[in-house]
Short mmCIF file of C-alpha atoms in Angstrom, two decimals:
data_model
loop_
_atom_site.label_atom_id
_atom_site.label_comp_id
_atom_site.label_asym_id
_atom_site.label_seq_id
_atom_site.Cartn_x
_atom_site.Cartn_y
_atom_site.Cartn_z
CA MET R 1 -0.08 0.02 0.04
CA ARG R 2 1.68 3.26 -1.28
CA GLU R 3 0.35 5.46 1.37
CA THR R 4 1.49 3.12 4.12
CA GLU R 5 5.06 3.50 2.24
CA ALA R 6 4.69 7.11 2.38
CA ILE R 7 3.78 7.27 6.00
CA ARG R 8 6.82 5.03 6.86
CA ARG R 9 9.20 7.45 4.89
CA LEU R 10 7.71 10.49 6.86
CA ARG R 11 8.32 8.57 10.05
CA THR R 12 12.00 7.86 9.37
CA PHE R 13 12.31 11.55 8.05
CA VAL R 14 10.82 12.85 11.54
CA ALA R 15 12.73 10.35 13.63
CA GLU R 16 16.10 11.18 12.04
CA ARG R 17 15.60 14.86 12.97
CA GLU R 18 14.10 14.11 16.42
CA TRP R 19 11.11 16.20 15.46
CA ALA R 20 8.43 14.20 17.03
CA GLN R 21 8.82 16.51 20.19
CA PHE R 22 7.31 19.36 17.88
CA HIS R 23 4.53 17.15 16.32
CA SER R 24 1.73 17.33 18.87
CA PRO R 25 -1.62 17.03 17.33
CA GLU R 26 -2.28 20.66 18.06
CA ASN R 27 0.96 21.80 16.27
CA LEU R 28 0.15 19.68 13.31
CA ALA R 29 -3.33 20.97 13.19
CA LYS R 30 -1.86 24.46 13.21
CA SER R 31 0.57 23.51 10.57
CA ILE R 32 -2.25 22.07 8.39
CA ALA R 33 -3.85 25.50 8.58
CA ILE R 34 -0.83 27.38 7.81
CA GLU R 35 0.04 25.34 4.69
CA ALA R 36 -3.76 25.65 3.71
CA GLY R 37 -3.23 29.36 3.64
CA GLU R 38 -0.25 29.00 1.46
CA LEU R 39 -2.26 26.86 -0.94
CA LEU R 40 -4.95 29.58 -0.87
CA GLU R 41 -2.62 32.07 -1.72
CA CYS R 42 -2.11 30.55 -5.23
CA PHE R 43 -5.53 31.64 -5.77
CA GLN R 44 -5.52 34.89 -4.10
CA TRP R 45 -6.48 37.48 -6.58
CA SER R 46 -7.66 35.02 -9.36
CA GLY R 47 -9.04 31.65 -9.64
CA ASP R 48 -7.72 31.08 -13.04
CA ASP R 49 -3.99 31.68 -13.30
CA ALA R 50 -2.58 29.86 -10.48
CA ASP R 51 0.73 28.37 -11.19
CA ASP R 52 0.51 24.50 -11.33
CA GLU R 53 3.84 23.73 -10.12
CA HIS R 54 3.30 25.94 -6.95
CA VAL R 55 -0.14 24.62 -6.26
CA ARG R 56 1.22 21.05 -6.11
CA GLU R 57 3.81 21.98 -3.67
CA GLU R 58 1.57 23.56 -1.33
CA LEU R 59 -1.03 20.80 -1.79
CA ALA R 60 1.88 18.50 -0.95
CA ASP R 61 2.56 20.13 2.29
CA VAL R 62 -1.24 20.16 3.55
CA LEU R 63 -1.14 16.33 2.55
CA THR R 64 2.03 15.77 4.42
CA TYR R 65 0.98 17.24 7.61
CA CYS R 66 -2.47 15.47 7.38
CA LEU R 67 -0.67 12.08 7.05
CA LEU R 68 1.62 13.05 10.02
CA LEU R 69 -1.54 13.88 11.95
CA ALA R 70 -3.38 10.74 11.07
CA ASP R 71 -0.30 8.69 11.85
CA LYS R 72 -0.07 10.65 15.35
CA ILE R 73 -3.66 9.74 16.47
CA GLY R 74 -3.27 6.40 15.05
CA ALA R 75 -5.87 6.69 12.21
CA ASP R 76 -5.63 5.15 8.79
CA PRO R 77 -5.94 8.33 6.31
CA ILE R 78 -7.53 6.49 3.55
CA GLN R 79 -10.10 4.86 5.83
CA LEU R 80 -10.90 8.22 7.37
CA VAL R 81 -11.94 9.48 3.86
CA LEU R 82 -13.82 6.36 3.13
CA ASP R 83 -15.66 6.56 6.30
CA LYS R 84 -16.62 10.31 6.02
CA LEU R 85 -17.81 9.66 2.45
CA GLU R 86 -20.23 7.20 3.76
CA LEU R 87 -21.50 9.77 6.26
CA THR R 88 -21.82 12.43 3.60
CA THR R 89 -23.52 10.04 1.26
CA GLN R 90 -26.34 9.68 3.77
CA LYS R 91 -26.37 13.34 4.45
CA TYR R 92 -26.64 14.41 0.70
CA PRO R 93 -28.95 11.93 -1.24
CA VAL R 94 -28.46 12.09 -4.99
CA GLU R 95 -32.13 13.16 -5.61
CA LYS R 96 -31.89 16.20 -3.10
CA SER R 97 -28.51 17.37 -3.81
CA ARG R 98 -28.13 17.09 -7.50
CA GLY R 99 -26.57 20.16 -9.06
CA ARG R 100 -26.95 22.24 -5.68
CA SER R 101 -24.18 23.60 -3.59
CA GLU R 102 -26.11 24.18 -0.34
CA LYS R 103 -25.41 22.58 2.82
CA TYR R 104 -27.41 19.45 3.68
CA ASP R 105 -29.47 21.18 6.18
CA ARG R 106 -30.76 23.68 3.62
CA LEU R 107 -31.39 21.08 0.73
CA MET C 1 -3.95 0.83 -4.36
CA ARG C 2 -6.16 1.93 -1.78
CA GLU C 3 -6.06 5.72 -2.32
CA THR C 4 -6.81 5.17 -5.95
CA GLU C 5 -10.04 3.21 -4.90
CA ALA C 6 -10.95 6.24 -2.49
CA ILE C 7 -10.50 8.77 -5.30
CA ARG C 8 -12.68 6.55 -7.85
CA ARG C 9 -15.41 6.47 -4.96
CA LEU C 10 -15.03 10.22 -4.66
CA ARG C 11 -15.45 10.72 -8.43
CA THR C 12 -18.54 8.78 -8.34
CA PHE C 13 -20.03 10.68 -5.37
CA VAL C 14 -19.24 13.98 -7.20
CA ALA C 15 -20.50 12.75 -10.47
CA GLU C 16 -23.84 11.41 -9.25
CA ARG C 17 -24.53 14.90 -7.66
CA GLU C 18 -23.30 16.91 -10.62
CA TRP C 19 -21.01 18.68 -8.24
CA ALA C 20 -17.76 18.98 -10.55
CA GLN C 21 -19.21 22.48 -11.57
CA PHE C 22 -18.53 23.68 -7.98
CA HIS C 23 -15.05 21.95 -7.74
CA SER C 24 -12.80 24.47 -9.51
CA PRO C 25 -9.20 24.26 -8.01
CA GLU C 26 -9.93 27.73 -6.52
CA ASN C 27 -13.03 26.50 -4.87
CA LEU C 28 -11.23 23.37 -3.54
CA ALA C 29 -8.40 25.33 -2.12
CA LYS C 30 -10.96 27.46 -0.28
CA SER C 31 -12.62 24.30 1.05
CA ILE C 32 -9.32 22.96 2.28
CA ALA C 33 -8.56 26.17 4.18
CA ILE C 34 -12.13 26.28 5.61
CA GLU C 35 -11.91 22.51 6.86
CA ALA C 36 -8.59 23.28 8.19
CA GLY C 37 -10.16 25.89 10.29
CA GLU C 38 -12.65 23.46 11.78
CA LEU C 39 -9.84 21.09 12.36
CA LEU C 40 -7.96 23.87 14.47
CA GLU C 41 -11.17 24.48 16.30
CA CYS C 42 -10.78 21.14 17.96
CA PHE C 43 -7.71 22.61 19.48
CA GLN C 44 -8.79 26.04 19.95
CA TRP C 45 -8.52 26.58 23.80
CA SER C 46 -6.20 23.74 24.69
CA GLY C 47 -3.89 21.58 23.00
CA ASP C 48 -4.69 18.63 25.13
CA ASP C 49 -8.46 17.76 25.35
CA ALA C 50 -9.45 17.70 21.79
CA ASP C 51 -12.34 15.29 21.04
CA ASP C 52 -10.74 12.43 19.14
CA GLU C 53 -13.66 11.32 17.07
CA HIS C 54 -14.12 15.28 16.09
CA VAL C 55 -10.39 15.62 15.13
CA ARG C 56 -10.90 12.32 12.94
CA GLU C 57 -14.09 13.98 11.15
CA GLU C 58 -12.40 17.11 10.48
CA LEU C 59 -9.17 15.54 9.32
CA ALA C 60 -11.13 13.28 6.93
CA ASP C 61 -12.91 16.62 5.43
CA VAL C 62 -9.45 18.27 4.84
CA LEU C 63 -8.11 14.79 3.36
CA THR C 64 -11.20 14.54 1.09
CA TYR C 65 -10.75 17.98 -0.33
CA CYS C 66 -7.09 17.40 -0.76
CA LEU C 67 -7.63 14.13 -2.84
CA LEU C 68 -10.33 16.00 -4.85
CA LEU C 69 -7.76 18.89 -5.55
CA ALA C 70 -5.15 16.50 -6.60
CA ASP C 71 -7.43 14.60 -8.88
CA LYS C 72 -8.76 17.92 -10.38
CA ILE C 73 -5.12 19.02 -11.23
CA GLY C 74 -4.04 15.48 -12.29
CA ALA C 75 -1.79 14.85 -9.56
CA ASP C 76 -1.14 11.65 -7.66
CA PRO C 77 -1.50 12.61 -3.88
CA ILE C 78 0.86 10.03 -2.70
CA GLN C 79 3.53 10.98 -5.19
CA LEU C 80 3.06 14.69 -4.28
CA VAL C 81 4.09 13.85 -0.69
CA LEU C 82 6.95 11.73 -1.56
CA ASP C 83 8.36 14.23 -4.10
CA LYS C 84 8.07 17.04 -1.38
CA LEU C 85 9.59 14.88 1.20
CA GLU C 86 12.77 14.51 -1.14
CA LEU C 87 12.90 18.26 -1.49
CA THR C 88 12.50 18.76 2.31
CA THR C 89 15.10 16.15 3.12
CA GLN C 90 17.59 18.15 1.15
CA LYS C 91 16.56 21.53 2.78
CA TYR C 92 16.82 20.09 6.34
CA PRO C 93 20.14 17.90 6.50
CA VAL C 94 19.82 15.57 9.55
CA GLU C 95 23.04 17.22 11.20
CA LYS C 96 21.73 20.74 10.98
CA SER C 97 17.97 20.17 11.94
CA ARG C 98 18.23 17.47 14.73
CA GLY C 99 15.93 18.69 17.57
CA ARG C 100 15.27 22.25 16.05
CA SER C 101 12.24 23.50 14.77
CA GLU C 102 13.68 26.64 12.95
CA LYS C 103 13.07 27.00 9.33
CA TYR C 104 15.67 25.74 6.86
CA ASP C 105 16.86 29.36 6.25
CA ARG C 106 17.63 29.92 9.84
CA LEU C 107 19.47 26.70 10.60
CA MET H 1 -12.32 59.14 14.41
CA ARG H 2 -8.97 57.26 13.85
CA GLU H 3 -10.32 54.18 12.10
CA THR H 4 -12.15 56.38 9.61
CA GLU H 5 -8.74 58.09 9.05
CA ALA H 6 -7.12 54.67 8.54
CA ILE H 7 -9.73 53.70 6.28
CA ARG H 8 -9.46 56.95 4.34
CA ARG H 9 -5.69 56.32 3.82
CA LEU H 10 -6.21 52.73 2.78
CA ARG H 11 -8.83 53.90 0.05
CA THR H 12 -6.28 56.36 -1.37
CA PHE H 13 -3.54 53.67 -1.30
CA VAL H 14 -5.78 51.11 -3.00
CA ALA H 15 -7.38 54.02 -5.53
CA GLU H 16 -3.75 55.25 -6.52
CA ARG H 17 -2.77 51.66 -7.50
CA GLU H 18 -6.04 50.86 -9.26
CA TRP H 19 -6.39 47.65 -7.18
CA ALA H 20 -10.23 48.05 -6.24
CA GLN H 21 -10.55 45.71 -9.33
CA PHE H 22 -9.07 42.88 -7.30
CA HIS H 23 -10.79 43.71 -3.97
CA SER H 24 -13.96 41.58 -4.39
CA PRO H 25 -15.41 40.59 -1.05
CA GLU H 26 -14.24 37.04 -1.93
CA ASN H 27 -10.85 37.91 -2.57
CA LEU H 28 -10.63 39.98 0.67
CA ALA H 29 -12.03 37.07 2.51
CA LYS H 30 -9.40 34.86 0.93
CA SER H 31 -6.82 37.33 1.96
CA ILE H 32 -7.77 37.38 5.46
CA ALA H 33 -7.38 33.65 5.66
CA ILE H 34 -4.11 33.72 4.14
CA GLU H 35 -2.95 36.34 6.54
CA ALA H 36 -4.41 34.58 9.31
CA GLY H 37 -2.32 31.70 8.44
CA GLU H 38 0.79 33.80 8.32
CA LEU H 39 0.09 35.22 11.83
CA LEU H 40 -0.52 31.53 13.00
CA GLU H 41 2.95 30.53 11.74
CA CYS H 42 4.39 32.58 14.47
CA PHE H 43 3.03 30.28 16.86
CA GLN H 44 3.53 27.11 14.86
CA TRP H 45 5.81 25.01 16.92
CA SER H 46 5.37 26.90 20.17
CA GLY H 47 3.13 29.29 21.94
CA ASP H 48 5.77 30.97 23.84
CA ASP H 49 8.48 32.29 21.73
CA ALA H 50 6.80 34.20 18.84
CA ASP H 51 8.73 37.15 17.58
CA ASP H 52 6.80 40.17 18.79
CA GLU H 53 7.56 42.36 15.70
CA HIS H 54 6.46 39.53 13.46
CA VAL H 55 3.29 39.11 15.24
CA ARG H 56 2.54 42.81 15.00
CA GLU H 57 3.20 42.78 11.27
CA GLU H 58 1.09 39.71 10.53
CA LEU H 59 -1.80 41.08 12.77
CA ALA H 60 -1.65 44.39 10.93
CA ASP H 61 -2.03 42.47 7.65
CA VAL H 62 -5.16 40.58 8.88
CA LEU H 63 -6.65 43.94 10.33
CA THR H 64 -5.82 45.75 7.01
CA TYR H 65 -7.72 43.26 4.90
CA CYS H 66 -10.62 43.32 7.50
CA LEU H 67 -11.04 47.06 7.13
CA LEU H 68 -10.89 46.89 3.45
CA LEU H 69 -13.67 44.25 3.54
CA ALA H 70 -15.70 46.06 6.09
CA ASP H 71 -15.34 49.11 3.69
CA LYS H 72 -16.25 47.11 0.61
CA ILE H 73 -19.54 45.88 2.32
CA GLY H 74 -20.39 49.39 3.69
CA ALA H 75 -19.90 48.24 7.15
CA ASP H 76 -18.32 49.99 10.20
CA PRO H 77 -15.88 47.87 11.53
CA ILE H 78 -15.91 49.11 15.16
CA GLN H 79 -19.81 48.87 14.96
CA LEU H 80 -19.45 45.39 13.70
CA VAL H 81 -17.45 44.37 16.73
CA LEU H 82 -19.99 46.18 19.12
CA ASP H 83 -23.10 44.56 17.72
CA LYS H 84 -21.43 41.24 17.88
CA LEU H 85 -20.41 41.81 21.43
CA GLU H 86 -23.91 42.50 22.25
CA LEU H 87 -24.95 38.96 20.81
CA THR H 88 -22.13 37.27 22.50
CA THR H 89 -23.02 38.85 25.93
CA GLN H 90 -26.44 37.26 25.64
CA LYS H 91 -25.08 33.88 24.43
CA TYR H 92 -22.73 33.78 27.37
CA PRO H 93 -24.38 34.75 30.60
CA VAL H 94 -21.76 35.52 33.25
CA GLU H 95 -22.87 32.98 35.58
CA LYS H 96 -22.93 30.09 33.28
CA SER H 97 -19.73 30.86 31.37
CA ARG H 98 -17.32 31.96 34.03
CA GLY H 99 -13.98 30.28 33.77
CA ARG H 100 -15.21 28.01 31.08
CA SER H 101 -14.14 27.68 27.39
CA GLU H 102 -17.01 25.63 26.08
CA LYS H 103 -19.16 26.90 23.40
CA TYR H 104 -22.51 28.57 24.66
CA ASP H 105 -24.55 25.32 23.34
CA ARG H 106 -22.62 23.23 25.82
CA LEU H 107 -22.73 25.37 28.78
CA MET O 1 -11.67 57.09 20.15
CA ARG O 2 -14.37 54.50 19.34
CA GLU O 3 -11.77 51.53 18.96
CA THR O 4 -10.66 52.28 22.33
CA GLU O 5 -14.11 52.16 23.69
CA ALA O 6 -14.68 48.84 22.01
CA ILE O 7 -11.58 47.51 23.51
CA ARG O 8 -12.55 48.60 26.79
CA ARG O 9 -15.97 46.72 26.53
CA LEU O 10 -14.13 43.71 25.29
CA ARG O 11 -11.85 43.79 28.23
CA THR O 12 -15.00 44.01 30.54
CA PHE O 13 -16.70 41.18 28.65
CA VAL O 14 -13.56 39.08 29.18
CA ALA O 15 -12.95 39.95 32.68
CA GLU O 16 -16.49 39.25 33.92
CA ARG O 17 -16.07 35.72 32.42
CA GLU O 18 -12.59 35.09 33.77
CA TRP O 19 -11.64 34.22 30.06
CA ALA O 20 -8.17 35.97 30.17
CA GLN O 21 -6.77 32.68 31.09
CA PHE O 22 -7.75 31.12 27.81
CA HIS O 23 -6.47 34.39 25.70
CA SER O 24 -2.90 33.50 25.13
CA PRO O 25 -1.52 35.09 22.11
CA GLU O 26 -1.35 31.72 20.54
CA ASN O 27 -5.03 30.90 21.42
CA LEU O 28 -6.03 34.05 19.94
CA ALA O 29 -3.98 33.49 16.82
CA LYS O 30 -5.54 30.15 16.33
CA SER O 31 -9.22 31.82 16.89
CA ILE O 32 -8.31 34.46 14.24
CA ALA O 33 -7.61 31.66 11.80
CA ILE O 34 -10.68 29.69 12.63
CA GLU O 35 -12.84 32.71 12.34
CA ALA O 36 -11.19 33.52 8.96
CA GLY O 37 -12.28 30.05 7.95
CA GLU O 38 -15.71 30.75 8.84
CA LEU O 39 -15.78 34.05 6.98
CA LEU O 40 -14.36 32.34 3.91
CA GLU O 41 -17.04 29.76 4.06
CA CYS O 42 -19.58 32.48 3.16
CA PHE O 43 -17.78 32.44 -0.23
CA GLN O 44 -17.08 28.75 -0.52
CA TRP O 45 -18.83 27.84 -3.76
CA SER O 46 -19.43 31.30 -5.27
CA GLY O 47 -18.01 34.71 -4.84
CA ASP O 48 -21.30 36.34 -5.64
CA ASP O 49 -24.10 35.33 -3.58
CA ALA O 50 -22.65 35.47 -0.14
CA ASP O 51 -25.35 36.33 2.54
CA ASP O 52 -24.47 39.94 3.79
CA GLU O 53 -25.66 39.47 7.19
CA HIS O 54 -23.54 36.12 7.51
CA VAL O 55 -20.34 37.95 6.23
CA ARG O 56 -20.87 40.66 8.73
CA GLU O 57 -21.07 38.30 11.65
CA GLU O 58 -18.17 36.45 10.52
CA LEU O 59 -15.89 39.59 10.06
CA ALA O 60 -17.10 40.83 13.26
CA ASP O 61 -15.65 37.60 14.90
CA VAL O 62 -12.29 37.99 13.09
CA LEU O 63 -12.05 41.56 14.05
CA THR O 64 -13.03 40.89 17.46
CA TYR O 65 -10.12 38.42 18.13
CA CYS O 66 -7.74 40.73 16.34
CA LEU O 67 -8.71 43.53 18.80
CA LEU O 68 -8.26 41.11 21.69
CA LEU O 69 -4.64 40.15 20.37
CA ALA O 70 -3.70 43.56 19.68
CA ASP O 71 -4.66 44.34 23.41
CA LYS O 72 -2.91 41.38 24.60
CA ILE O 73 0.46 42.40 23.14
CA GLY O 74 0.05 45.95 23.96
CA ALA O 75 -0.49 47.18 20.37
CA ASP O 76 -2.73 49.95 19.15
CA PRO O 77 -4.71 48.21 16.27
CA ILE O 78 -5.29 51.32 14.24
CA GLN O 79 -1.59 52.16 14.60
CA LEU O 80 -0.66 48.78 13.47
CA VAL O 81 -2.59 49.26 10.22
CA LEU O 82 -1.26 52.79 9.65
CA ASP O 83 2.47 51.78 10.35
CA LYS O 84 1.93 48.66 7.96
CA LEU O 85 0.48 50.98 5.30
CA GLU O 86 3.62 52.93 5.37
CA LEU O 87 5.87 49.97 4.72
CA THR O 88 3.31 48.65 1.91
CA THR O 89 3.57 52.06 0.20
CA GLN O 90 7.33 51.81 0.02
CA LYS O 91 7.19 48.35 -1.13
CA TYR O 92 4.52 48.94 -3.92
CA PRO O 93 5.43 52.39 -5.67
CA VAL O 94 2.43 53.71 -7.60
CA GLU O 95 4.05 53.55 -10.99
CA LYS O 96 5.23 49.91 -10.74
CA SER O 97 2.12 48.35 -9.07
CA ARG O 98 -0.66 50.39 -11.06
CA GLY O 99 -3.33 47.77 -12.14
CA ARG O 100 -1.17 44.80 -11.16
CA SER O 101 -1.83 42.19 -8.46
CA GLU O 102 1.61 40.67 -8.58
CA LYS O 103 3.74 40.63 -5.35
CA TYR O 104 6.22 43.46 -4.76
CA ASP O 105 9.14 41.08 -5.61
CA ARG O 106 7.69 40.15 -8.97
CA LEU O 107 6.94 43.68 -10.14
#
C-alpha cells in the first residue's frame, strides 16, 4: 500500500531529525491550517492563473501534515476518507443534492 | 492501491450529484482552508483535550478536499507527498536540523 | 475618528494603484484567511517564543484586509464588533460561562 | 476614540467571564484563523451570492479576536494598520504596481 510506504518514510524523516517532540496533534493541526493558507495564496487574486507547480507543492505540504496527524492519532488516512464519504453520502441524497451547492441542512 | 479506490469513489460521489461544476481548483483550495479551520477549532483553547472523534472527522474533511484537488489537477497525492519529502530532506540535513524547529533558512 | 482616518488612507492607497478591481469581497475574505495563516505561523511550533515584531506585522495584515472588507461591504468595523459583542453577551451569561471555554451550546 | 471604547468593552466582557486565562496570544491567533475560515465559508462555492448578514457576523468575529490579540500584546490596532500601510506604500510604488496584483518582488 503506497500511502503506508509514504507514512513509513515520513516517520523515518521525522525520527532522524528528532522532530516528534514538535509534532503534537495541536501543532500539526496548526501546520495544516498554515499550509492551507499558503495553498489558498495561489488563488488569492484570481481563480484562473494559479501556477500549477506552486499549487502542487503547497498541496503536498497540506497532505504531508495530514498524514503526520493521522499517524499521530493512530488513524488510517484513506479509511478516514472512506468512512466520512459514507456519512456524507447519507447526508446528501442524490435526488436532493443534484446540481446544488447548499449545505445538507438547507436542501 | 487504496488511495486510487478512494479517489474513484469520490469521483462517483461527485458525478452522481453533478458537483464537478462547483469543484474548481480555487473552490477546492478554499474548502481545504475552511476545513483546516474546523480542524484547528478542535484545539482552539487547549492542545490537550481535543475530542478524538471530532478530530478524525475534521481531518477526514481536509483530506477529502485534498484528494479532490489532487484529482482535479491530475496529480497523484501520494507521489506529491513523496516528491516533496525528497525536497524537504535536502533542505533539512539531519545534522543541522536535529531537534530544532527553525526554518531551513535559519538553521 | 482614527479608524475612519485609517480607512480613508487605505482607500487612497488602493485607488492610486487601481487595485479596487482585485478587491472583491471574496478575494478579501481569501486574503484574510491567508494572512491569518501567516499570523498563526508565528506560533507554529510553540506558543511561547513568537517574535513580537513579526506578530505585529502579521496582525496588521489581517486587520488591514478586515478594514478593506468592511469598507467594501459598507460596514463600520468598530460597530460590527460592538454589535457582535452584544449578541455574544447574551449567548454567554456571566454566571454560566465564568472560567469555562465551552461553546455556548454546551454550557 | 471609538476603537478604544470597543477594546474597553471587550476587556470588561472577558474579565467578567474570567476568560483571560484562555486568551494567550497563541490561542487568539488560532481563533483568528478559525474565524477567518468561517468568513471564507460564506464564499465557498461562489464569490457572488454570499449572505451579507452572515459576512458581517463572521467579519465581526475575526475583528474581535484581532482587537483582543492587539490588546494582549500591547499594540494599538489602528496604529498597526497605519504603520504597515507605510511599509506597503514603499514596497509598492504607484508607477510599478498600478493595475497589477503581482507581489512586490515580482513587479
